mmCIF file of C-alpha atoms in Angstrom:
data_model
loop_
_atom_site.group_PDB
_atom_site.id
_atom_site.type_symbol
_atom_site.label_atom_id
_atom_site.label_comp_id
_atom_site.label_asym_id
_atom_site.label_seq_id
_atom_site.Cartn_x
_atom_site.Cartn_y
_atom_site.Cartn_z
ATOM 1 C CA ASP A 1 93.248 90.815 118.654
ATOM 2 C CA ALA A 2 92.124 94.376 117.109
ATOM 3 C CA GLY A 3 95.137 94.999 115.790
ATOM 4 C CA VAL A 4 96.748 98.787 115.569
ATOM 5 C CA ILE A 5 93.916 101.260 115.247
ATOM 6 C CA GLN A 6 93.976 104.631 113.570
ATOM 7 C CA SER A 7 91.476 107.204 112.917
ATOM 8 C CA PRO A 8 90.210 108.857 111.504
ATOM 9 C CA ARG A 9 90.234 106.574 108.012
ATOM 10 C CA HIS A 10 89.817 109.710 106.111
ATOM 11 C CA GLU A 11 90.567 113.260 106.306
ATOM 12 C CA VAL A 12 89.915 116.224 104.242
ATOM 13 C CA THR A 13 90.894 119.685 105.047
ATOM 14 C CA GLU A 14 91.867 123.168 103.668
ATOM 15 C CA MET A 15 95.167 124.315 103.583
ATOM 16 C CA GLY A 16 96.361 126.130 106.944
ATOM 17 C CA GLN A 17 94.338 123.847 109.353
ATOM 18 C CA GLU A 18 95.723 121.820 112.028
ATOM 19 C CA VAL A 19 95.081 118.170 111.060
ATOM 20 C CA THR A 20 95.439 115.477 114.108
ATOM 21 C CA LEU A 21 95.973 111.954 113.466
ATOM 22 C CA ARG A 22 95.455 109.144 116.004
ATOM 23 C CA CYS A 23 96.651 105.778 116.454
ATOM 24 C CA LYS A 24 96.328 102.866 119.350
ATOM 25 C CA PRO A 25 99.042 100.224 119.073
ATOM 26 C CA ILE A 26 98.580 96.136 119.740
ATOM 27 C CA SER A 27 98.265 96.098 123.724
ATOM 28 C CA GLY A 28 101.889 95.118 124.920
ATOM 29 C CA HIS A 29 103.771 96.453 121.857
ATOM 30 C CA ASN A 30 106.558 98.590 123.307
ATOM 31 C CA SER A 31 107.682 100.229 119.947
ATOM 32 C CA LEU A 32 105.441 102.436 117.660
ATOM 33 C CA PHE A 33 106.455 103.980 114.279
ATOM 34 C CA TRP A 34 104.422 106.444 111.923
ATOM 35 C CA TYR A 35 104.910 106.164 108.423
ATOM 36 C CA ARG A 36 103.797 108.424 105.561
ATOM 37 C CA GLN A 37 103.149 106.887 101.993
ATOM 38 C CA THR A 38 102.785 108.575 98.852
ATOM 39 C CA MET A 39 103.104 107.567 95.100
ATOM 40 C CA MET A 40 106.615 109.812 94.716
ATOM 41 C CA ARG A 41 108.424 108.458 97.667
ATOM 42 C CA GLY A 42 106.280 105.226 98.659
ATOM 43 C CA LEU A 43 106.775 104.280 102.496
ATOM 44 C CA GLU A 44 108.898 107.001 104.495
ATOM 45 C CA LEU A 45 109.539 106.545 108.482
ATOM 46 C CA LEU A 46 108.224 109.721 110.004
ATOM 47 C CA ILE A 47 109.164 109.091 113.669
ATOM 48 C CA TYR A 48 109.447 106.085 116.185
ATOM 49 C CA PHE A 49 109.017 105.613 119.526
ATOM 50 C CA ASN A 50 110.017 103.199 122.372
ATOM 51 C CA ASN A 51 108.525 102.989 125.580
ATOM 52 C CA ASN A 52 106.841 106.183 124.959
ATOM 53 C CA VAL A 53 109.891 107.909 123.886
ATOM 54 C CA PRO A 54 110.655 109.227 120.932
ATOM 55 C CA ILE A 55 113.688 107.622 119.652
ATOM 56 C CA ASP A 56 114.373 109.269 116.222
ATOM 57 C CA ASP A 57 112.408 111.810 114.518
ATOM 58 C CA SER A 58 115.063 112.528 111.877
ATOM 59 C CA GLY A 59 112.033 111.409 109.153
ATOM 60 C CA MET A 60 109.771 114.390 110.449
ATOM 61 C CA PRO A 61 109.785 116.719 107.211
ATOM 62 C CA GLU A 62 109.351 120.099 108.824
ATOM 63 C CA ASP A 63 108.548 121.688 112.069
ATOM 64 C CA ARG A 64 105.032 121.823 111.011
ATOM 65 C CA PHE A 65 104.727 117.944 111.921
ATOM 66 C CA SER A 66 104.961 116.859 115.762
ATOM 67 C CA ALA A 67 104.036 113.520 117.515
ATOM 68 C CA LYS A 68 103.421 112.339 120.579
ATOM 69 C CA MET A 69 102.828 109.552 122.916
ATOM 70 C CA PRO A 70 101.613 110.196 126.473
ATOM 71 C CA ASN A 71 100.880 106.414 127.211
ATOM 72 C CA ALA A 72 101.489 102.638 126.261
ATOM 73 C CA SER A 73 98.402 102.855 124.188
ATOM 74 C CA PHE A 74 97.843 106.258 122.227
ATOM 75 C CA SER A 75 99.963 108.161 119.997
ATOM 76 C CA THR A 76 98.977 111.634 117.648
ATOM 77 C CA LEU A 77 100.522 112.942 114.820
ATOM 78 C CA LYS A 78 99.673 116.585 114.422
ATOM 79 C CA ILE A 79 100.592 118.774 111.124
ATOM 80 C CA GLN A 80 99.748 122.408 112.123
ATOM 81 C CA PRO A 81 99.493 124.328 109.898
ATOM 82 C CA SER A 82 98.708 121.936 106.843
ATOM 83 C CA GLU A 83 99.797 122.190 103.531
ATOM 84 C CA PRO A 84 98.299 120.559 99.830
ATOM 85 C CA ARG A 85 101.804 118.770 99.956
ATOM 86 C CA ASP A 86 101.175 116.800 103.283
ATOM 87 C CA SER A 87 98.533 114.898 101.241
ATOM 88 C CA ALA A 88 98.950 111.581 101.651
ATOM 89 C CA VAL A 89 98.094 108.035 103.634
ATOM 90 C CA TYR A 90 99.656 108.336 107.044
ATOM 91 C CA PHE A 91 100.267 104.495 108.844
ATOM 92 C CA CYS A 92 101.074 103.710 112.201
ATOM 93 C CA ALA A 93 102.909 100.638 113.291
ATOM 94 C CA SER A 94 103.930 98.728 116.450
ATOM 95 C CA SER A 95 106.131 95.916 117.739
ATOM 96 C CA PRO A 96 106.504 94.080 120.440
ATOM 97 C CA ALA A 97 109.094 94.960 123.260
ATOM 98 C CA ASP A 98 111.608 92.420 121.754
ATOM 99 C CA GLY A 99 111.348 94.513 118.735
ATOM 100 C CA TYR A 100 115.114 94.019 117.485
ATOM 101 C CA ASN A 101 114.171 91.804 114.810
ATOM 102 C CA SER A 102 110.635 91.297 114.773
ATOM 103 C CA PRO A 103 107.704 93.006 112.411
ATOM 104 C CA LEU A 104 106.252 95.766 112.313
ATOM 105 C CA HIS A 105 102.465 95.625 112.344
ATOM 106 C CA PHE A 106 100.623 98.208 110.753
ATOM 107 C CA GLY A 107 97.205 100.035 110.930
ATOM 108 C CA ASN A 108 94.984 100.644 108.109
ATOM 109 C CA GLY A 109 96.199 104.035 107.806
ATOM 110 C CA THR A 110 94.691 107.764 107.430
ATOM 111 C CA ARG A 111 94.232 109.053 104.153
ATOM 112 C CA LEU A 112 94.825 112.718 104.405
ATOM 113 C CA THR A 113 93.726 115.290 101.781
ATOM 114 C CA VAL A 114 94.793 119.308 101.971
ATOM 115 C CA THR A 115 92.867 121.251 99.551
ATOM 116 C CA GLY B 1 99.568 120.058 86.910
ATOM 117 C CA GLU B 2 99.475 116.401 87.217
ATOM 118 C CA SER B 3 102.141 114.685 89.785
ATOM 119 C CA VAL B 4 104.146 111.691 88.384
ATOM 120 C CA GLY B 5 104.129 109.389 90.457
ATOM 121 C CA LEU B 6 106.296 105.910 90.974
ATOM 122 C CA HIS B 7 105.334 103.336 88.076
ATOM 123 C CA LEU B 8 105.741 99.988 90.376
ATOM 124 C CA PRO B 9 106.858 97.035 88.183
ATOM 125 C CA THR B 10 103.888 94.613 87.664
ATOM 126 C CA LEU B 11 103.802 90.899 87.511
ATOM 127 C CA SER B 12 101.179 89.014 85.878
ATOM 128 C CA VAL B 13 100.703 85.335 87.165
ATOM 129 C CA GLN B 14 97.634 83.162 86.164
ATOM 130 C CA GLU B 15 96.035 81.551 88.688
ATOM 131 C CA GLY B 16 97.839 78.152 90.184
ATOM 132 C CA ASP B 17 101.145 79.289 88.888
ATOM 133 C CA ASN B 18 104.026 79.979 91.385
ATOM 134 C CA SER B 19 104.969 83.852 91.244
ATOM 135 C CA ILE B 20 108.499 84.892 92.082
ATOM 136 C CA ILE B 21 108.738 88.524 93.320
ATOM 137 C CA ASN B 22 112.250 90.456 93.255
ATOM 138 C CA CYS B 23 114.119 92.660 95.431
ATOM 139 C CA ALA B 24 117.559 94.138 95.489
ATOM 140 C CA TYR B 25 118.492 95.299 99.019
ATOM 141 C CA SER B 26 120.684 98.902 99.339
ATOM 142 C CA ASN B 27 122.535 97.978 102.735
ATOM 143 C CA SER B 28 125.190 95.075 102.939
ATOM 144 C CA ALA B 29 124.840 95.553 106.813
ATOM 145 C CA SER B 30 121.187 94.714 106.687
ATOM 146 C CA ASP B 31 120.404 92.013 108.936
ATOM 147 C CA TYR B 32 116.851 91.258 109.039
ATOM 148 C CA PHE B 33 114.289 91.541 106.177
ATOM 149 C CA ILE B 34 110.730 91.367 106.096
ATOM 150 C CA TRP B 35 108.036 90.719 103.119
ATOM 151 C CA TYR B 36 104.761 92.807 103.612
ATOM 152 C CA LYS B 37 101.531 92.575 100.956
ATOM 153 C CA GLN B 38 99.349 95.659 100.737
ATOM 154 C CA GLU B 39 96.079 95.464 99.310
ATOM 155 C CA SER B 40 94.049 98.355 98.310
ATOM 156 C CA GLY B 41 92.787 100.458 101.048
ATOM 157 C CA LYS B 42 94.518 98.525 103.866
ATOM 158 C CA GLY B 43 98.226 98.578 105.293
ATOM 159 C CA PRO B 44 101.033 96.427 104.686
ATOM 160 C CA GLN B 45 100.456 93.034 106.097
ATOM 161 C CA PHE B 46 103.429 90.776 107.474
ATOM 162 C CA ILE B 47 104.410 87.924 105.348
ATOM 163 C CA ILE B 48 107.526 86.550 106.403
ATOM 164 C CA ASP B 49 110.457 87.507 107.564
ATOM 165 C CA ILE B 50 113.974 86.175 107.515
ATOM 166 C CA ARG B 51 117.525 87.060 109.165
ATOM 167 C CA SER B 52 120.655 87.602 107.860
ATOM 168 C CA ASN B 53 122.041 84.361 109.203
ATOM 169 C CA MET B 54 119.736 82.222 106.710
ATOM 170 C CA ASP B 55 119.493 82.011 103.042
ATOM 171 C CA LYS B 56 115.790 80.361 102.999
ATOM 172 C CA ARG B 57 112.898 80.258 105.238
ATOM 173 C CA GLN B 58 109.704 78.837 104.197
ATOM 174 C CA GLY B 59 105.769 79.328 105.301
ATOM 175 C CA GLN B 60 102.728 78.628 104.394
ATOM 176 C CA ARG B 61 102.665 78.769 100.500
ATOM 177 C CA VAL B 62 105.476 81.162 100.346
ATOM 178 C CA THR B 63 109.204 80.821 100.526
ATOM 179 C CA VAL B 64 111.862 83.687 101.213
ATOM 180 C CA LEU B 65 115.259 83.253 99.678
ATOM 181 C CA LEU B 66 118.296 85.472 100.746
ATOM 182 C CA ASN B 67 121.240 85.541 98.749
ATOM 183 C CA LYS B 68 123.867 88.533 100.905
ATOM 184 C CA THR B 69 126.653 87.917 98.432
ATOM 185 C CA VAL B 70 124.653 89.844 95.625
ATOM 186 C CA LYS B 71 121.901 91.528 98.180
ATOM 187 C CA HIS B 72 119.036 89.863 96.557
ATOM 188 C CA LEU B 73 115.703 88.735 98.374
ATOM 189 C CA SER B 74 113.015 87.206 96.834
ATOM 190 C CA LEU B 75 109.408 85.698 97.524
ATOM 191 C CA GLN B 76 107.935 82.682 96.032
ATOM 192 C CA ILE B 77 104.501 82.286 96.417
ATOM 193 C CA ALA B 78 103.233 78.689 95.206
ATOM 194 C CA ALA B 79 99.563 78.241 93.675
ATOM 195 C CA THR B 80 98.882 81.878 93.088
ATOM 196 C CA GLN B 81 95.610 82.701 93.930
ATOM 197 C CA PRO B 82 93.082 85.565 93.334
ATOM 198 C CA GLY B 83 93.649 86.708 96.542
ATOM 199 C CA ASP B 84 97.076 87.253 96.288
ATOM 200 C CA SER B 85 96.800 90.058 93.782
ATOM 201 C CA ALA B 86 98.252 93.347 96.163
ATOM 202 C CA VAL B 87 101.547 95.500 95.975
ATOM 203 C CA TYR B 88 104.781 93.483 97.810
ATOM 204 C CA PHE B 89 107.382 95.295 99.110
ATOM 205 C CA CYS B 90 110.470 94.186 100.793
ATOM 206 C CA ALA B 91 111.750 95.887 103.440
ATOM 207 C CA GLU B 92 115.458 95.444 105.135
ATOM 208 C CA LYS B 93 116.713 96.524 108.841
ATOM 209 C CA GLY B 94 120.297 97.723 109.361
ATOM 210 C CA ARG B 95 122.078 96.313 111.954
ATOM 211 C CA GLY B 96 122.246 97.923 115.065
ATOM 212 C CA SER B 97 119.199 100.498 113.499
ATOM 213 C CA TRP B 98 116.769 98.905 116.210
ATOM 214 C CA GLY B 99 113.375 98.810 114.829
ATOM 215 C CA LYS B 100 113.762 101.111 111.864
ATOM 216 C CA LEU B 101 112.730 99.476 108.484
ATOM 217 C CA GLN B 102 113.977 100.908 105.144
ATOM 218 C CA PHE B 103 111.295 99.839 102.487
ATOM 219 C CA GLY B 104 111.450 98.880 98.711
ATOM 220 C CA ALA B 105 109.369 100.646 96.078
ATOM 221 C CA GLY B 106 107.197 97.389 95.659
ATOM 222 C CA THR B 107 105.901 95.146 93.218
ATOM 223 C CA GLN B 108 102.453 95.218 91.593
ATOM 224 C CA VAL B 109 101.164 91.360 91.473
ATOM 225 C CA VAL B 110 97.988 90.887 89.113
ATOM 226 C CA VAL B 111 96.653 87.115 89.196
ATOM 227 C CA THR B 112 94.553 86.511 86.441
ATOM 228 C CA PRO B 113 92.157 83.452 86.469
#
């Protein structure tokens, strides 16, 4: 099992540029989560999907952030335009279909730096 | 100027000793709890979970205790090893909030030889 795969591992971009983060969940997991981690606020849930449908996007900070899940094996988180305060580590996690009381399995994250 | 970040509580433990990491959770309606370990440069890694109808659960070298009366969760690590050095997070899930975890601030565990 390859686990949750995120790309890129590191992204450095200039303010105003579009950033796209990618995630491949664990095969067979029907729920996918995007989290952001900063020193100031710790781990924050941005959005989560179940069966490719967004269930709760109340954690998405602004309209500059958008997420898609076109199929069961791929999701993207896009920031357009990016700002320095978006600098953080972004994690994707997945959970099995009966994920009501199942742990989330995290990828190793994308460290985003916006200058 | 510099940003001020969270100062994680730190637990220093001598190799071979037992560690106890504590967590106060916020929602009395939470029904599922998880402990995660996060090493530098990696994502949170699942350690052990417990449902609210239990008060103790044991894994390999780890035990989680749940006290719902005072909303307290603890993780005990037996015979702490250098590889246990990491940040440990507790997470809770509110009843009915399908899959949505709320994470604590974390505790830095440093294992000294």
